[in-house]
C-alpha atoms as one frame of an Amber mdcrd trajectory, in Angstrom:
protein
  -3.806  -1.505  69.006  -1.766   1.643  68.594   1.424  -0.147  68.884   0.530
  -2.644  66.070  -0.462   0.411  64.021   3.108   2.035  64.605   4.833  -0.993
  63.676   2.924  -1.304  60.475   3.592   2.418  59.791   7.275   1.757  60.443
   7.619  -1.134  58.009   5.534   0.894  55.456   7.949   3.763  55.640  11.020
   1.430  55.524   9.580   0.071  52.149   8.835   3.391  50.792  12.160   4.738
  51.464  13.760   1.719  49.699  11.388   1.799  46.759  12.444   5.566  46.275
  16.126   4.832  46.621  15.752   2.044  44.192  13.860   4.286  41.673  16.495
   7.003  41.699  19.275   4.396  41.371  17.658   3.138  38.252  17.418   6.699
  36.885  20.934   7.311  37.610  22.112   3.974  36.416  23.891   2.955  39.449
  21.432   0.001  40.636  23.624  -2.899  39.464  26.470  -1.862  41.696  26.804
  -4.919  43.990  27.584  -2.734  47.244  24.463  -0.514  46.696  22.424  -3.717
  46.418  23.971  -5.236  49.505  23.269  -1.837  51.330  19.441  -2.204  50.350
  19.500  -5.676  51.461  20.968  -4.947  54.749  18.470  -2.187  55.449  15.683
  -4.297  54.938  17.147  -6.965  57.198  17.859  -4.285  59.880  14.185  -3.170
  59.649  12.872  -6.692  60.087  15.033  -7.406  62.927  14.093  -4.342  64.794
  10.376  -5.313  64.371  11.243  -8.990  65.698  13.040  -7.644  68.692  10.227
  -5.340  69.459   7.481  -8.012  69.073   9.411 -10.377  71.221   9.864  -7.946
  74.193   7.178  -7.501  76.897   4.321  -5.441  75.635   2.156  -2.667  77.625
  -0.804  -0.717  76.465  -0.417   2.800  75.814  -1.778   5.006  77.992  -0.591
   8.561  76.895   0.390  10.133  73.437   3.003  12.123  75.141   5.322   9.138
  75.326   5.127   8.907  71.735   6.155  12.506  71.070   8.742  12.395  73.677
  10.292   9.284  72.180  10.277  10.719  68.808  12.054  13.705  69.990  14.761
  11.481  71.738  15.124   9.496  68.653  15.631  12.661  66.448  18.310  13.982
  68.717  20.088  10.564  68.784  19.842  10.294  65.044  21.392  13.946  64.384
  24.456  12.729  66.485  24.742   9.296  65.109  23.960   9.688  61.298  27.198
  11.874  60.650  29.304   8.908  61.990  28.033   6.902  58.962  29.718   9.101
  56.545  33.027   9.104  58.842  32.896   5.352  58.839  32.548   5.124  55.071
  35.449   7.254  54.436  37.855   5.773  57.137  37.241   2.250  56.111  36.696
   3.018  52.335  33.485   1.100  52.131  32.755   2.829  48.936  29.151   4.033
  49.287  28.247   7.065  47.114  26.302  10.066  48.360  22.794   8.336  47.449
  23.612   5.114  49.207  24.791   7.108  52.294  21.487   9.113  52.295  19.479
   6.053  52.186  21.570   4.645  54.948  20.999   7.872  57.199  17.221   7.775
  56.747  17.166   3.898  57.563  19.148   4.336  60.665  17.118   7.412  61.718
  13.831   5.584  61.453  15.052   2.555  63.206  16.388   4.886  65.940  13.147
   6.982  66.209  11.035   3.602  66.481  13.114   2.071  69.194  13.038   5.213
  71.321   9.255   5.470  70.995   8.695   1.854  71.821  11.334   2.009  74.815
   9.509   5.167  76.229   6.208   3.614  75.825   7.218   0.616  77.778   9.154
   2.391  80.419   7.100   5.756  80.572   6.540   5.149  84.416  10.271   5.011
  85.198  11.264   8.108  82.979  10.648  10.365  85.881  13.504   8.701  87.802
  15.762   9.351  84.854  14.549  12.968  83.865  13.313  14.930  86.928   9.916
  16.571  86.440   8.853  14.400  83.367   5.758  12.544  84.234   3.609  10.639
  81.757   0.827   9.525  84.181  -2.233  11.482  84.122  -2.816  14.120  86.716
  -6.423  15.110  86.034  -9.496  14.349  88.164 -11.547  13.425  85.021 -12.918
   9.987  84.264 -10.600   7.249  85.224 -11.071   3.407  84.941 -12.548   1.405
  87.893 -10.353  -1.802  88.599 -12.440  -4.453  90.483 -11.207  -6.510  93.162
 -12.244 -10.271  93.384 -14.035  -9.491  96.739 -16.194  -6.547  95.205 -17.109
  -9.011  92.419 -18.108 -11.651  94.739 -20.100  -9.127  96.793 -22.406  -8.474
  93.836 -23.551  -4.968  94.802 -21.276  -3.568  92.083 -23.821  -4.791  89.402
 -26.618  -3.248  90.961 -24.833   0.024  91.229 -23.642  -0.108  87.701 -27.315
  -0.682  86.668 -28.107   2.618  88.223 -25.677   4.445  86.026 -23.871   5.914
  88.983 -20.537   5.027  87.407 -19.429   6.707  84.086 -16.070   5.059  83.978
 -15.269   1.558  82.423 -14.766  -1.315  84.656 -11.466  -3.165  84.212 -10.901
  -6.893  85.530  -7.217  -7.875  85.596  -6.481 -11.239  84.079  -4.768 -12.301
  87.469  -8.195 -11.487  89.187  -9.983 -13.768  86.645  -7.557 -16.404  87.301
  -8.041 -16.218  91.060 -11.866 -16.400  90.597 -11.442 -19.510  88.459  -9.022
 -21.212  90.954 -11.508 -20.471  93.692 -14.211 -22.118  91.553 -12.173 -25.341
  91.256 -11.335 -25.417  94.768 -12.349 -28.724  96.823 -13.652 -26.491  99.539
 -17.356 -25.672  99.236 -17.500 -22.310 100.320 -14.433 -21.110  98.078 -15.999
 -22.911  95.255 -19.275 -21.186  95.817 -17.443 -17.626  95.857 -15.517 -18.523
  92.789 -18.609 -19.374  90.713 -20.525 -16.305  92.076 -17.611 -14.109  91.011
 -17.537 -15.575  87.597 -21.283 -15.272  87.055 -21.130 -11.757  88.223 -18.639
 -10.816  85.451 -20.707 -12.591  82.969 -23.753 -10.495  84.165 -21.711  -7.342
  83.945 -20.589  -8.172  80.469 -24.061  -8.840  79.376 -25.398  -5.531  80.675
 -25.558  -2.993  77.913 -25.036   0.223  80.159 -21.876  -1.360  81.574 -18.530
  -1.106  79.954 -16.114  -3.964  81.265 -12.939  -5.041  79.824 -10.537  -7.939
  80.724  -7.064  -6.635  80.939  -4.149  -8.895  80.209  -1.526  -6.280  81.013
   1.054  -7.514  83.696   1.608  -5.200  86.674   4.995  -3.582  86.236   7.836
  -4.587  88.561   5.931  -7.331  90.256   6.728 -11.031  90.045   4.345 -13.628
  88.562   3.993 -15.438  91.833   3.529 -12.242  94.065   0.391 -12.027  96.047
  -2.794 -10.916  94.351  -3.293  -7.714  96.412   0.349  -6.579  95.668  -0.416
  -7.160  91.926  -3.876  -5.283  92.142  -2.298  -2.094  93.721   0.557  -2.080
  91.067  -1.943  -2.594  88.278  -4.265   0.136  89.354  -1.463   2.522  90.036
   0.093   1.690  86.663  -3.191   2.432  84.675  -3.980   5.598  86.634  -7.361
   3.850  87.791  -9.557   3.581  91.053  -9.661   0.349  93.093 -12.946  -0.848
  93.765 -13.158  -3.287  96.725 -14.719  -4.230 100.048 -11.442  -5.414 101.654
 -10.736  -2.855 104.256  -7.189  -3.785 104.782  -6.492  -3.778 101.230  -8.117
  -0.339 100.834  -5.657   1.078 103.497  -2.624  -0.530 101.736  -3.637   1.100
  98.476  -4.163   4.559  99.963  -0.551   4.131 101.424   0.393   3.657  97.726
  -1.322   6.624  96.696  -4.051   4.811  94.823  -7.669   6.092  94.907 -10.025
   3.544  96.619 -13.770   3.111  96.130 -14.952   0.930  99.085 -18.367  -0.217
  98.401 -18.952  -0.339 102.217 -18.401   3.266 102.384 -20.884   3.764  99.790
 -23.430   1.758 101.681 -22.399   3.875 104.650 -23.182   7.072 102.839 -26.594
   5.913 101.715 -27.725   3.541 104.659 -31.091   4.093 106.189 -30.920   5.702
 109.593 -31.668   3.233 112.426 -32.562   5.307 115.509 -32.298   4.068 119.037
 -35.605   2.924 120.292 -36.946   1.239 117.093 -38.276  -2.218 117.466 -37.156
  -5.218 115.315 -37.253  -8.992 115.362 -34.078 -11.103 114.747 -33.304 -14.781
 114.790 -30.334 -15.643 117.174 -28.003 -18.110 115.383 -24.992 -17.964 117.791
 -23.466 -16.635 121.003 -21.830 -13.338 121.073 -18.212 -12.673 122.413 -19.537
 -10.859 125.504 -21.647 -12.861 128.415 -25.305 -13.510 127.655 -25.021 -11.779
 124.274 -26.667 -13.450 121.069 -26.045 -12.499 117.502 -28.456 -12.644 114.583
 -28.495 -11.148 111.212 -31.015  -9.132 109.232 -32.181  -9.958 105.766 -29.502
  -7.525 104.122 -26.687  -9.383 106.169 -26.431  -6.775 108.832 -25.176  -8.244
 112.233 -27.301  -7.455 115.214 -26.040  -8.113 118.832 -28.981  -8.683 121.260
 -28.256  -8.748 124.966 -29.586 -11.498 127.317 -30.272 -13.801 124.462 -27.327
 -16.255 124.415 -29.457 -18.919 125.770 -32.256 -18.540 122.865 -30.247 -19.874
 119.776 -32.551 -20.806 117.136 -35.439 -18.470 118.323 -36.766 -15.255 116.802
 -36.816 -12.741 119.504 -38.170  -9.037 119.751 -35.607  -6.476 120.524 -35.179
  -2.618 120.860 -32.348  -0.916 119.248 -29.865   0.802 121.414 -27.259   1.737
 119.027 -25.743   1.101 115.483 -22.084   1.210 114.182 -21.259   1.496 110.488
 -17.494   1.078 109.320 -15.918   0.464 106.208 -15.736  -3.182 107.296 -19.438
  -3.515 107.629 -22.456  -2.621 109.623 -23.570  -3.615 113.241 -26.730  -3.126
 115.287 -26.855  -3.313 119.097 -30.256  -4.117 120.705 -31.624  -5.314 123.984
 -34.098  -8.196 124.464 -37.692  -7.187 125.072 -38.686 -10.199 127.515 -42.459
  -8.607 127.867 -43.105  -8.586 124.117 -41.601 -12.121 123.764 -43.880 -13.427
 126.420 -46.894 -11.512 124.798 -46.100 -13.555 121.528 -46.197 -16.801 123.178
 -49.361 -15.981 125.037 -51.055 -15.094 121.818 -49.827 -18.596 120.430 -46.943
 -17.332 118.472 -43.981 -19.291 119.776 -40.595 -18.191 118.677 -39.470 -19.922
 115.420 -36.692 -22.565 116.113 -34.297 -23.901 113.733
């Protein structure tokens, strides 16, 4: 939006300069000179061409006003070096422009140069530090920065409940390519992928309808990344470019982002920090659904999706068995509970007429 304002301001200034020049020409009686009118016409054409060129070039959102002031400074320096050349060319080729026409031309050229330098710096501010050492436009403060949502954390759904608690005071950003990825998943012939995609789209709609949540769909393409590049690569580049923090549940993506010096908020790490403590010796009941990797191990899941590995239950698939917690493990990839089967409790349940549930 700020770039559109600058474009309009640029065009308004051009019209104002030409209007004042024509008004002065009328007062001095030189308005009817063909060369002067040609100069005014060419100046207007130049201004239009500059705006069209800028409009057709790829656009990026402005993230720092520093780029505007730096671009203006560079434009003024270039203008001070180029505008004297106009007088030299006028005298050398005997163009015949008077002092007033030369002054107007200098103003028009200076404005065009300043506009182009501002526009160029706004688009390439991330690369300026390689051209001019120690010049950095990215924000270095630790204040509020946007949270860029990965498709995994959107499908996971816990981000919505966290947002409702107002624990996040930063706006959420969903890149357009993430939205496209969810749409492709929702149209997939695979039922599991289709369910995940539709759940992700529904979750975005819920976030948009929540008054305490600020969420934006950003169309900005990640800089320096091809259109057909992997989504994870785009996501890391996008987050780094907008100086945001990446919110994900993908452990490997988080590691790659940290290597690229991108801050990562892993929802599993948050769950790890606030998880209820499961002490060894606590009883629980779990339904065994499949065999484990080790011999005689059975695997079940609690209601919150936590995986429970129970010893000596590989032949009890489909049954709900009593167990005693021996240990638990919480990592960024998820949570696991290890337990041992309690045959005495299982036999007591059966003797009381409570046979284990079967699928």
